[in-house]
GROMACS .gro file of C-alpha atoms in nm:
model
  494
    1UNK     CA    1   9.802   2.661   5.566
    2UNK     CA    2  10.035   2.760   5.280
    3UNK     CA    3  10.066   2.535   4.976
    4UNK     CA    4  10.442   2.583   4.989
    5UNK     CA    5  10.627   2.500   5.310
    6UNK     CA    6  10.815   2.740   5.530
    7UNK     CA    7  11.186   2.659   5.548
    8UNK     CA    8  11.401   2.683   5.863
    9UNK     CA    9  11.770   2.622   5.789
   10UNK     CA   10  11.993   2.601   6.098
   11UNK     CA   11  12.371   2.595   6.047
   12UNK     CA   12  12.602   2.585   6.348
   13UNK     CA   13  12.972   2.672   6.325
   14UNK     CA   14  13.245   2.408   6.360
   15UNK     CA   15  13.032   2.116   6.484
   16UNK     CA   16  13.158   1.763   6.419
   17UNK     CA   17  12.942   1.486   6.275
   18UNK     CA   18  12.966   1.275   6.592
   19UNK     CA   19  12.813   1.520   6.840
   20UNK     CA   20  12.446   1.416   6.840
   21UNK     CA   21  12.313   1.171   7.096
   22UNK     CA   22  12.063   1.012   6.857
   23UNK     CA   23  12.344   0.943   6.612
   24UNK     CA   24  12.528   0.724   6.859
   25UNK     CA   25  12.719   0.947   7.102
   26UNK     CA   26  12.616   0.860   7.461
   27UNK     CA   27  12.850   1.122   7.611
   28UNK     CA   28  12.658   1.426   7.485
   29UNK     CA   29  12.308   1.555   7.563
   30UNK     CA   30  12.117   1.679   7.257
   31UNK     CA   31  11.748   1.612   7.328
   32UNK     CA   32  11.620   1.861   7.072
   33UNK     CA   33  11.840   1.746   6.786
   34UNK     CA   34  11.738   1.395   6.888
   35UNK     CA   35  11.375   1.512   6.859
   36UNK     CA   36  11.444   1.652   6.514
   37UNK     CA   37  11.611   1.327   6.406
   38UNK     CA   38  11.314   1.127   6.534
   39UNK     CA   39  11.084   1.332   6.312
   40UNK     CA   40  11.300   1.343   6.002
   41UNK     CA   41  11.587   1.183   5.811
   42UNK     CA   42  11.952   1.175   5.927
   43UNK     CA   43  12.213   1.191   5.652
   44UNK     CA   44  12.501   1.002   5.808
   45UNK     CA   45  12.758   1.063   5.531
   46UNK     CA   46  12.750   1.440   5.474
   47UNK     CA   47  13.066   1.633   5.387
   48UNK     CA   48  13.162   1.998   5.367
   49UNK     CA   49  13.320   2.140   5.051
   50UNK     CA   50  13.580   2.331   5.253
   51UNK     CA   51  13.703   2.281   5.612
   52UNK     CA   52  13.702   2.659   5.671
   53UNK     CA   53  13.410   2.896   5.733
   54UNK     CA   54  13.384   3.135   5.436
   55UNK     CA   55  13.456   2.894   5.148
   56UNK     CA   56  13.221   2.638   5.301
   57UNK     CA   57  12.941   2.892   5.347
   58UNK     CA   58  12.997   3.030   4.999
   59UNK     CA   59  12.957   2.677   4.865
   60UNK     CA   60  12.635   2.580   5.037
   61UNK     CA   61  12.478   2.923   4.984
   62UNK     CA   62  12.539   2.906   4.607
   63UNK     CA   63  12.514   2.529   4.560
   64UNK     CA   64  12.853   2.550   4.385
   65UNK     CA   65  13.203   2.419   4.449
   66UNK     CA   66  13.487   2.654   4.555
   67UNK     CA   67  13.662   2.600   4.219
   68UNK     CA   68  13.358   2.754   4.050
   69UNK     CA   69  13.259   3.040   4.282
   70UNK     CA   70  13.624   3.124   4.368
   71UNK     CA   71  13.555   3.225   4.726
   72UNK     CA   72  13.839   3.025   4.878
   73UNK     CA   73  13.959   3.251   5.159
   74UNK     CA   74  13.846   3.373   5.497
   75UNK     CA   75  13.882   3.750   5.487
   76UNK     CA   76  13.811   3.785   5.114
   77UNK     CA   77  13.773   4.152   5.027
   78UNK     CA   78  13.435   4.126   4.856
   79UNK     CA   79  13.177   3.886   4.726
   80UNK     CA   80  13.187   3.815   4.350
   81UNK     CA   81  12.894   4.003   4.199
   82UNK     CA   82  12.822   3.727   3.947
   83UNK     CA   83  12.750   3.473   4.222
   84UNK     CA   84  12.391   3.462   4.350
   85UNK     CA   85  12.316   3.314   4.691
   86UNK     CA   86  12.009   3.111   4.779
   87UNK     CA   87  11.776   3.381   4.924
   88UNK     CA   88  11.827   3.601   4.615
   89UNK     CA   89  11.734   3.307   4.391
   90UNK     CA   90  11.437   3.229   4.616
   91UNK     CA   91  11.312   3.589   4.606
   92UNK     CA   92  11.343   3.610   4.228
   93UNK     CA   93  11.127   3.301   4.179
   94UNK     CA   94  10.871   3.323   4.457
   95UNK     CA   95  10.698   3.539   4.719
   96UNK     CA   96  10.888   3.394   5.016
   97UNK     CA   97  10.974   3.631   5.300
   98UNK     CA   98  11.342   3.574   5.372
   99UNK     CA   99  11.536   3.625   5.695
  100UNK     CA  100  11.890   3.587   5.826
  101UNK     CA  101  11.974   3.570   6.196
  102UNK     CA  102  12.332   3.512   6.313
  103UNK     CA  103  12.652   3.462   6.123
  104UNK     CA  104  12.680   3.520   5.747
  105UNK     CA  105  13.056   3.542   5.678
  106UNK     CA  106  13.061   3.533   5.298
  107UNK     CA  107  13.321   3.810   5.280
  108UNK     CA  108  13.558   3.987   5.519
  109UNK     CA  109  13.390   4.075   5.847
  110UNK     CA  110  13.698   4.196   6.034
  111UNK     CA  111  13.635   4.550   6.161
  112UNK     CA  112  13.336   4.601   5.932
  113UNK     CA  113  12.992   4.475   5.835
  114UNK     CA  114  13.054   4.235   5.549
  115UNK     CA  115  12.962   4.348   5.201
  116UNK     CA  116  12.717   4.121   5.017
  117UNK     CA  117  12.546   4.275   4.711
  118UNK     CA  118  12.182   4.183   4.652
  119UNK     CA  119  12.174   3.908   4.912
  120UNK     CA  120  11.797   3.867   4.893
  121UNK     CA  121  11.718   3.898   5.264
  122UNK     CA  122  11.411   4.093   5.371
  123UNK     CA  123  11.526   4.079   5.734
  124UNK     CA  124  11.888   4.046   5.847
  125UNK     CA  125  12.020   4.054   6.204
  126UNK     CA  126  12.392   3.982   6.213
  127UNK     CA  127  12.632   3.852   6.472
  128UNK     CA  128  12.986   3.719   6.454
  129UNK     CA  129  13.252   3.571   6.677
  130UNK     CA  130  13.341   3.782   6.977
  131UNK     CA  131  13.423   4.063   7.024
  132UNK     CA  132  13.224   4.194   6.727
  133UNK     CA  133  12.861   4.104   6.796
  134UNK     CA  134  12.670   4.358   6.584
  135UNK     CA  135  12.293   4.316   6.637
  136UNK     CA  136  12.370   4.093   6.933
  137UNK     CA  137  12.550   4.392   7.090
  138UNK     CA  138  12.246   4.614   7.042
  139UNK     CA  139  12.026   4.348   7.203
  140UNK     CA  140  12.257   4.327   7.507
  141UNK     CA  141  12.242   4.703   7.552
  142UNK     CA  142  11.868   4.735   7.504
  143UNK     CA  143  11.742   4.423   7.682
  144UNK     CA  144  12.019   4.322   7.924
  145UNK     CA  145  12.146   4.662   8.037
  146UNK     CA  146  12.505   4.591   7.929
  147UNK     CA  147  12.673   4.928   7.880
  148UNK     CA  148  12.975   4.802   7.684
  149UNK     CA  149  12.915   4.458   7.528
  150UNK     CA  150  13.258   4.455   7.367
  151UNK     CA  151  13.419   4.466   7.711
  152UNK     CA  152  13.256   4.144   7.831
  153UNK     CA  153  13.487   3.905   7.652
  154UNK     CA  154  13.818   4.072   7.746
  155UNK     CA  155  13.695   4.078   8.107
  156UNK     CA  156  13.620   3.705   8.091
  157UNK     CA  157  13.961   3.624   7.945
  158UNK     CA  158  14.144   3.837   8.200
  159UNK     CA  159  14.004   3.606   8.467
  160UNK     CA  160  14.057   3.279   8.277
  161UNK     CA  161  14.394   3.103   8.306
  162UNK     CA  162  14.310   2.884   8.004
  163UNK     CA  163  14.168   2.940   7.656
  164UNK     CA  164  13.869   2.730   7.755
  165UNK     CA  165  13.648   2.698   8.064
  166UNK     CA  166  13.336   2.854   8.217
  167UNK     CA  167  13.202   3.139   8.002
  168UNK     CA  168  12.955   3.423   8.012
  169UNK     CA  169  12.613   3.366   8.173
  170UNK     CA  170  12.328   3.242   7.958
  171UNK     CA  171  12.137   3.570   7.969
  172UNK     CA  172  12.397   3.743   7.747
  173UNK     CA  173  12.497   3.449   7.525
  174UNK     CA  174  12.445   3.477   7.150
  175UNK     CA  175  12.237   3.158   7.169
  176UNK     CA  176  11.982   3.337   7.386
  177UNK     CA  177  11.972   3.629   7.142
  178UNK     CA  178  11.927   3.427   6.822
  179UNK     CA  179  11.666   3.196   6.973
  180UNK     CA  180  11.459   3.498   7.083
  181UNK     CA  181  11.492   3.667   6.746
  182UNK     CA  182  11.418   3.349   6.549
  183UNK     CA  183  11.109   3.276   6.760
  184UNK     CA  184  10.988   3.631   6.700
  185UNK     CA  185  11.043   3.597   6.324
  186UNK     CA  186  10.845   3.270   6.316
  187UNK     CA  187  10.556   3.409   6.516
  188UNK     CA  188  10.546   3.734   6.316
  189UNK     CA  189  10.524   3.557   5.979
  190UNK     CA  190  10.245   3.303   6.036
  191UNK     CA  191  10.091   3.380   5.697
  192UNK     CA  192  10.412   3.265   5.518
  193UNK     CA  193  10.565   3.125   5.320
  194UNK     CA  194  10.895   3.219   5.478
  195UNK     CA  195  11.260   3.114   5.469
  196UNK     CA  196  11.480   3.168   5.776
  197UNK     CA  197  11.855   3.117   5.763
  198UNK     CA  198  11.955   3.073   6.130
  199UNK     CA  199  12.332   3.063   6.185
  200UNK     CA  200  12.458   3.020   6.544
  201UNK     CA  201  12.824   3.111   6.593
  202UNK     CA  202  12.873   2.832   6.848
  203UNK     CA  203  13.042   2.589   6.903
  204UNK     CA  204  13.324   2.780   6.727
  205UNK     CA  205  13.627   2.825   6.955
  206UNK     CA  206  13.730   2.951   7.199
  207UNK     CA  207  13.536   2.703   7.409
  208UNK     CA  208  13.367   2.901   7.687
  209UNK     CA  209  13.017   2.764   7.762
  210UNK     CA  210  12.796   2.898   8.041
  211UNK     CA  211  12.877   2.731   8.372
  212UNK     CA  212  12.527   2.585   8.401
  213UNK     CA  213  12.590   2.373   8.092
  214UNK     CA  214  12.955   2.295   8.165
  215UNK     CA  215  12.854   2.160   8.508
  216UNK     CA  216  12.658   1.885   8.330
  217UNK     CA  217  12.979   1.730   8.198
  218UNK     CA  218  13.242   1.557   8.409
  219UNK     CA  219  13.576   1.597   8.227
  220UNK     CA  220  13.703   1.273   8.379
  221UNK     CA  221  13.423   1.082   8.204
  222UNK     CA  222  13.487   1.234   7.862
  223UNK     CA  223  13.621   0.988   7.600
  224UNK     CA  224  13.972   1.067   7.483
  225UNK     CA  225  14.027   1.184   7.126
  226UNK     CA  226  14.151   0.945   6.857
  227UNK     CA  227  14.523   0.915   6.922
  228UNK     CA  228  14.822   0.684   6.891
  229UNK     CA  229  15.182   0.735   6.994
  230UNK     CA  230  15.281   0.742   6.628
  231UNK     CA  231  15.072   1.055   6.569
  232UNK     CA  232  15.343   1.298   6.682
  233UNK     CA  233  15.595   1.188   6.420
  234UNK     CA  234  15.326   1.141   6.155
  235UNK     CA  235  15.179   1.488   6.195
  236UNK     CA  236  15.517   1.660   6.230
  237UNK     CA  237  15.581   1.540   5.874
  238UNK     CA  238  15.297   1.775   5.773
  239UNK     CA  239  15.446   2.078   5.945
  240UNK     CA  240  15.465   2.262   5.610
  241UNK     CA  241  15.090   2.234   5.561
  242UNK     CA  242  14.885   2.527   5.696
  243UNK     CA  243  14.697   2.441   6.013
  244UNK     CA  244  14.590   2.635   6.319
  245UNK     CA  245  14.750   2.402   6.572
  246UNK     CA  246  15.109   2.499   6.654
  247UNK     CA  247  15.221   2.169   6.804
  248UNK     CA  248  15.100   1.811   6.834
  249UNK     CA  249  15.005   1.710   7.185
  250UNK     CA  250  14.988   1.364   7.335
  251UNK     CA  251  14.626   1.400   7.444
  252UNK     CA  252  14.651   1.093   7.669
  253UNK     CA  253  14.863   1.291   7.915
  254UNK     CA  254  14.804   1.628   8.076
  255UNK     CA  255  15.007   1.794   8.350
  256UNK     CA  256  14.858   2.123   8.480
  257UNK     CA  257  15.207   2.224   8.592
  258UNK     CA  258  15.310   2.250   8.227
  259UNK     CA  259  15.032   2.497   8.147
  260UNK     CA  260  15.100   2.869   8.129
  261UNK     CA  261  14.856   3.100   8.306
  262UNK     CA  262  14.706   3.294   8.014
  263UNK     CA  263  14.504   3.546   8.214
  264UNK     CA  264  14.775   3.813   8.217
  265UNK     CA  265  14.844   3.798   7.843
  266UNK     CA  266  14.676   4.072   7.634
  267UNK     CA  267  14.386   3.949   7.424
  268UNK     CA  268  14.549   4.040   7.093
  269UNK     CA  269  14.854   3.830   7.183
  270UNK     CA  270  14.651   3.530   7.291
  271UNK     CA  271  14.483   3.516   6.947
  272UNK     CA  272  14.266   3.234   7.072
  273UNK     CA  273  14.021   3.257   6.782
  274UNK     CA  274  14.287   3.145   6.533
  275UNK     CA  275  14.534   2.936   6.731
  276UNK     CA  276  14.467   2.683   7.007
  277UNK     CA  277  14.678   2.664   7.322
  278UNK     CA  278  15.009   2.475   7.305
  279UNK     CA  279  14.903   2.252   7.594
  280UNK     CA  280  14.553   2.160   7.699
  281UNK     CA  281  14.346   1.913   7.895
  282UNK     CA  282  14.181   1.718   7.611
  283UNK     CA  283  13.900   1.587   7.830
  284UNK     CA  284  13.822   1.933   7.969
  285UNK     CA  285  13.826   2.086   7.620
  286UNK     CA  286  13.580   1.821   7.501
  287UNK     CA  287  13.357   1.886   7.803
  288UNK     CA  288  13.350   2.257   7.712
  289UNK     CA  289  13.278   2.178   7.347
  290UNK     CA  290  12.998   1.939   7.432
  291UNK     CA  291  12.853   2.192   7.677
  292UNK     CA  292  12.845   2.457   7.403
  293UNK     CA  293  12.665   2.214   7.173
  294UNK     CA  294  12.409   2.131   7.443
  295UNK     CA  295  12.354   2.504   7.493
  296UNK     CA  296  12.285   2.542   7.120
  297UNK     CA  297  12.060   2.235   7.131
  298UNK     CA  298  11.863   2.387   7.418
  299UNK     CA  299  11.797   2.704   7.219
  300UNK     CA  300  11.712   2.510   6.903
  301UNK     CA  301  11.447   2.347   7.119
  302UNK     CA  302  11.303   2.691   7.195
  303UNK     CA  303  11.282   2.768   6.823
  304UNK     CA  304  11.117   2.433   6.747
  305UNK     CA  305  10.870   2.508   7.026
  306UNK     CA  306  10.788   2.840   6.857
  307UNK     CA  307  10.707   2.649   6.538
  308UNK     CA  308  10.470   2.422   6.726
  309UNK     CA  309  10.318   2.701   6.934
  310UNK     CA  310  10.237   2.901   6.620
  311UNK     CA  311  10.084   2.601   6.445
  312UNK     CA  312  10.347   2.595   6.170
  313UNK     CA  313  10.549   2.282   6.253
  314UNK     CA  314  10.362   2.059   6.007
  315UNK     CA  315  10.418   2.304   5.723
  316UNK     CA  316  10.786   2.379   5.784
  317UNK     CA  317  11.091   2.203   5.644
  318UNK     CA  318  11.363   2.205   5.912
  319UNK     CA  319  11.726   2.153   5.815
  320UNK     CA  320  12.009   2.121   6.065
  321UNK     CA  321  12.378   2.107   5.972
  322UNK     CA  322  12.717   2.272   6.034
  323UNK     CA  323  12.966   2.447   5.804
  324UNK     CA  324  13.258   2.217   5.897
  325UNK     CA  325  13.392   2.017   6.189
  326UNK     CA  326  13.659   2.046   6.456
  327UNK     CA  327  13.966   1.829   6.524
  328UNK     CA  328  13.893   1.825   6.900
  329UNK     CA  329  14.225   1.662   6.988
  330UNK     CA  330  14.211   1.384   6.730
  331UNK     CA  331  14.567   1.291   6.632
  332UNK     CA  332  14.687   1.556   6.879
  333UNK     CA  333  14.530   1.854   6.698
  334UNK     CA  334  14.273   2.124   6.779
  335UNK     CA  335  14.071   2.363   6.560
  336UNK     CA  336  14.114   2.335   6.182
  337UNK     CA  337  14.345   2.369   5.884
  338UNK     CA  338  14.444   2.215   5.553
  339UNK     CA  339  14.371   1.857   5.659
  340UNK     CA  340  14.081   1.628   5.579
  341UNK     CA  341  14.029   1.403   5.881
  342UNK     CA  342  13.670   1.294   5.950
  343UNK     CA  343  13.637   1.521   6.253
  344UNK     CA  344  13.702   1.822   6.029
  345UNK     CA  345  13.517   1.747   5.703
  346UNK     CA  346  13.232   1.513   5.806
  347UNK     CA  347  12.933   1.714   5.935
  348UNK     CA  348  12.585   1.640   6.077
  349UNK     CA  349  12.276   1.677   5.862
  350UNK     CA  350  11.914   1.622   5.963
  351UNK     CA  351  11.614   1.717   5.745
  352UNK     CA  352  11.255   1.705   5.863
  353UNK     CA  353  11.016   1.759   5.573
  354UNK     CA  354  10.663   1.678   5.694
  355UNK     CA  355  10.478   1.455   5.452
  356UNK     CA  356  10.795   1.376   5.258
  357UNK     CA  357  11.070   1.248   5.489
  358UNK     CA  358  11.017   0.925   5.683
  359UNK     CA  359  11.030   0.996   6.060
  360UNK     CA  360  11.336   0.848   6.230
  361UNK     CA  361  11.495   0.733   5.903
  362UNK     CA  362  11.865   0.730   5.814
  363UNK     CA  363  12.066   0.717   5.495
  364UNK     CA  364  12.431   0.639   5.429
  365UNK     CA  365  12.421   0.799   5.083
  366UNK     CA  366  12.715   1.029   5.015
  367UNK     CA  367  12.596   1.391   5.042
  368UNK     CA  368  12.764   1.730   5.004
  369UNK     CA  369  12.657   2.058   5.165
  370UNK     CA  370  12.614   2.208   4.816
  371UNK     CA  371  12.313   1.974   4.783
  372UNK     CA  372  12.114   2.182   5.033
  373UNK     CA  373  12.047   2.485   4.810
  374UNK     CA  374  11.882   2.282   4.530
  375UNK     CA  375  11.690   2.082   4.792
  376UNK     CA  376  11.547   2.404   4.937
  377UNK     CA  377  11.455   2.534   4.592
  378UNK     CA  378  11.285   2.201   4.522
  379UNK     CA  379  11.083   2.233   4.840
  380UNK     CA  380  10.987   2.592   4.749
  381UNK     CA  381  10.886   2.502   4.394
  382UNK     CA  382  11.151   2.732   4.245
  383UNK     CA  383  11.351   2.635   3.937
  384UNK     CA  384  11.708   2.526   4.012
  385UNK     CA  385  11.962   2.740   3.818
  386UNK     CA  386  12.155   2.555   3.549
  387UNK     CA  387  12.492   2.648   3.704
  388UNK     CA  388  12.403   2.509   4.048
  389UNK     CA  389  12.628   2.205   4.095
  390UNK     CA  390  12.458   2.048   4.397
  391UNK     CA  391  12.185   1.787   4.354
  392UNK     CA  392  11.850   1.795   4.534
  393UNK     CA  393  11.801   1.545   4.815
  394UNK     CA  394  11.424   1.526   4.756
  395UNK     CA  395  11.449   1.180   4.599
  396UNK     CA  396  11.627   1.034   4.900
  397UNK     CA  397  11.393   1.208   5.144
  398UNK     CA  398  11.086   1.070   4.972
  399UNK     CA  399  11.231   0.721   4.940
  400UNK     CA  400  11.240   0.726   4.559
  401UNK     CA  401  11.612   0.647   4.562
  402UNK     CA  402  11.876   0.530   4.809
  403UNK     CA  403  12.188   0.646   4.623
  404UNK     CA  404  12.303   0.997   4.548
  405UNK     CA  405  12.668   1.054   4.450
  406UNK     CA  406  12.969   0.831   4.379
  407UNK     CA  407  13.201   1.055   4.581
  408UNK     CA  408  13.230   1.383   4.772
  409UNK     CA  409  13.494   1.654   4.728
  410UNK     CA  410  13.652   1.899   4.974
  411UNK     CA  411  13.911   2.170   4.906
  412UNK     CA  412  14.137   2.405   5.104
  413UNK     CA  413  14.297   2.680   4.894
  414UNK     CA  414  14.482   2.954   5.086
  415UNK     CA  415  14.179   2.957   5.315
  416UNK     CA  416  14.336   3.092   5.637
  417UNK     CA  417  14.499   3.432   5.682
  418UNK     CA  418  14.835   3.468   5.851
  419UNK     CA  419  14.959   3.124   5.749
  420UNK     CA  420  15.314   3.072   5.626
  421UNK     CA  421  15.260   2.832   5.337
  422UNK     CA  422  14.917   2.927   5.195
  423UNK     CA  423  14.849   2.563   5.127
  424UNK     CA  424  14.629   2.407   4.863
  425UNK     CA  425  14.482   2.065   4.933
  426UNK     CA  426  14.201   1.854   4.791
  427UNK     CA  427  14.012   1.548   4.918
  428UNK     CA  428  13.793   1.291   4.746
  429UNK     CA  429  13.600   1.027   4.941
  430UNK     CA  430  13.407   0.748   4.767
  431UNK     CA  431  13.248   0.591   5.074
  432UNK     CA  432  13.547   0.368   5.145
  433UNK     CA  433  13.872   0.527   5.029
  434UNK     CA  434  13.966   0.884   5.112
  435UNK     CA  435  14.243   1.041   4.901
  436UNK     CA  436  14.409   1.363   5.018
  437UNK     CA  437  14.648   1.558   4.797
  438UNK     CA  438  14.858   1.848   4.925
  439UNK     CA  439  14.954   2.029   4.608
  440UNK     CA  440  15.308   2.172   4.577
  441UNK     CA  441  15.391   2.020   4.916
  442UNK     CA  442  15.493   1.671   4.806
  443UNK     CA  443  15.244   1.510   5.044
  444UNK     CA  444  14.951   1.275   4.997
  445UNK     CA  445  14.741   1.034   5.204
  446UNK     CA  446  14.503   0.748   5.132
  447UNK     CA  447  14.283   0.605   5.406
  448UNK     CA  448  14.061   0.298   5.389
  449UNK     CA  449  13.779   0.393   5.624
  450UNK     CA  450  13.633   0.042   5.607
  451UNK     CA  451  13.934  -0.101   5.790
  452UNK     CA  452  14.083   0.215   5.944
  453UNK     CA  453  13.796   0.446   6.049
  454UNK     CA  454  14.031   0.643   6.277
  455UNK     CA  455  14.256   0.734   5.982
  456UNK     CA  456  14.578   0.622   6.147
  457UNK     CA  457  14.745   0.430   5.864
  458UNK     CA  458  14.794   0.597   5.527
  459UNK     CA  459  14.815   0.355   5.236
  460UNK     CA  460  14.999   0.604   5.015
  461UNK     CA  461  15.314   0.440   4.877
  462UNK     CA  462  15.252   0.109   5.052
  463UNK     CA  463  15.395  -0.200   4.883
  464UNK     CA  464  15.128  -0.405   4.712
  465UNK     CA  465  14.888  -0.109   4.690
  466UNK     CA  466  15.037   0.047   4.375
  467UNK     CA  467  14.764  -0.053   4.128
  468UNK     CA  468  14.481   0.062   4.357
  469UNK     CA  469  14.669   0.387   4.429
  470UNK     CA  470  14.684   0.465   4.056
  471UNK     CA  471  14.311   0.399   4.022
  472UNK     CA  472  14.231   0.619   4.319
  473UNK     CA  473  14.451   0.901   4.190
  474UNK     CA  474  14.271   0.891   3.856
  475UNK     CA  475  13.941   0.907   4.043
  476UNK     CA  476  14.072   1.197   4.253
  477UNK     CA  477  14.186   1.401   3.952
  478UNK     CA  478  13.859   1.345   3.764
  479UNK     CA  479  13.647   1.435   4.067
  480UNK     CA  480  13.841   1.753   4.149
  481UNK     CA  481  13.848   1.870   3.786
  482UNK     CA  482  13.471   1.822   3.765
  483UNK     CA  483  13.417   2.081   4.040
  484UNK     CA  484  13.514   2.362   3.799
  485UNK     CA  485  13.215   2.443   3.579
  486UNK     CA  486  13.242   2.541   3.213
  487UNK     CA  487  13.117   2.894   3.274
  488UNK     CA  488  12.866   3.099   3.078
  489UNK     CA  489  12.592   2.909   2.896
  490UNK     CA  490  12.659   2.846   2.526
  491UNK     CA  491  12.392   2.994   2.299
  492UNK     CA  492  12.560   2.954   1.958
  493UNK     CA  493  12.807   2.748   1.761
  494UNK     CA  494  13.075   3.020   1.776
   0.00000   0.00000   0.00000
């Protein structure tokens, strides 16, 4: 057995914090994530540093805030050469074999393979959202006999009247591909130590799970999203803030007669990766979303089985998280944007570190995704760079401390392409109060999650709250300013 542990880091795409059975959701089936939680520690208050893919991934791969690495946008032309990501740091300080399977998305991937200089991966097999599957496409051709993988998705959509519903069969799903490839990587590198960055694309929209998983969920039994009648007027007031949803829907009501049959609309006009449908059945959408998550859970189980089968489970740190969440109908909204509701910024995190973490334990310490890179370097025995802003979670995992940070920070800065306003918003959450500032838009929100966990009633500007609002704004400004580092190390007086 190696002195240093192997490290398996699994990051799904767009998975909310409240989508794990063991964490208190009886409506979803996640037996393998439940198994992981039973063997490790669940971090119940973990927050992304950006509610959009690329800036979030740039943050947790560097251990730095968006204000410091400056990768704020999806579709950014290139990766800043001065920024080193985790596997490159790991390779420079150790003899770990490093692998990437799945999504990377640290720079523009539209119509090209993204450009990442010196990423530090010994093995890299890429995929992305349909219809650009990359190594997944090759696998479908070589192992599944699919002549034109890029045609599968348009064919599915041409038969689907909605932007959600039964999807492609399991044998061609990306989840089948990455679980096979990850299991092979694990079994081929038994002599370790190794680091595997496993990044499933699911449950990113559009929500098309295999029928065999969707059949396990009865839409009628799905709990409705968080919603009040006042949400329509409240969210319309934020119309000049960039968000993927085009209209607010009363998710309590759905009339199929009001839906438009989408099957005859060309794929490029449907644009279902970036914009949700105007009308939707909220319970059916949630059933599809949960089915996609159970599909991912099933394949994570196969990877965990490969660890056990190869005799490496007791010498492997396993980390499970997601890059950001999904609105999933809360307050009448789907997908994501420049907002900071819990469904969008609060993400799951489970870490199983044999011999260090206490099996089945939980912590409510405030944690940020940028804390994962220094935690991994700690586990690998590699020095943490001085400019890495995250803090290792090793102390919490080992029980040496129960506190971590006074607050968490999240930022959206022109993150989505094709948006009218190119919004800039910031959020600070201290464990009770969440402050949200929408810069240059004249909007702000304050939520007290102790008394209003659904975030229905903003305290901003409320009579009698003035003194506390000033204190919270000072806290917000200080926290956001602290995310910008001072730059190059000083080595002289002048």
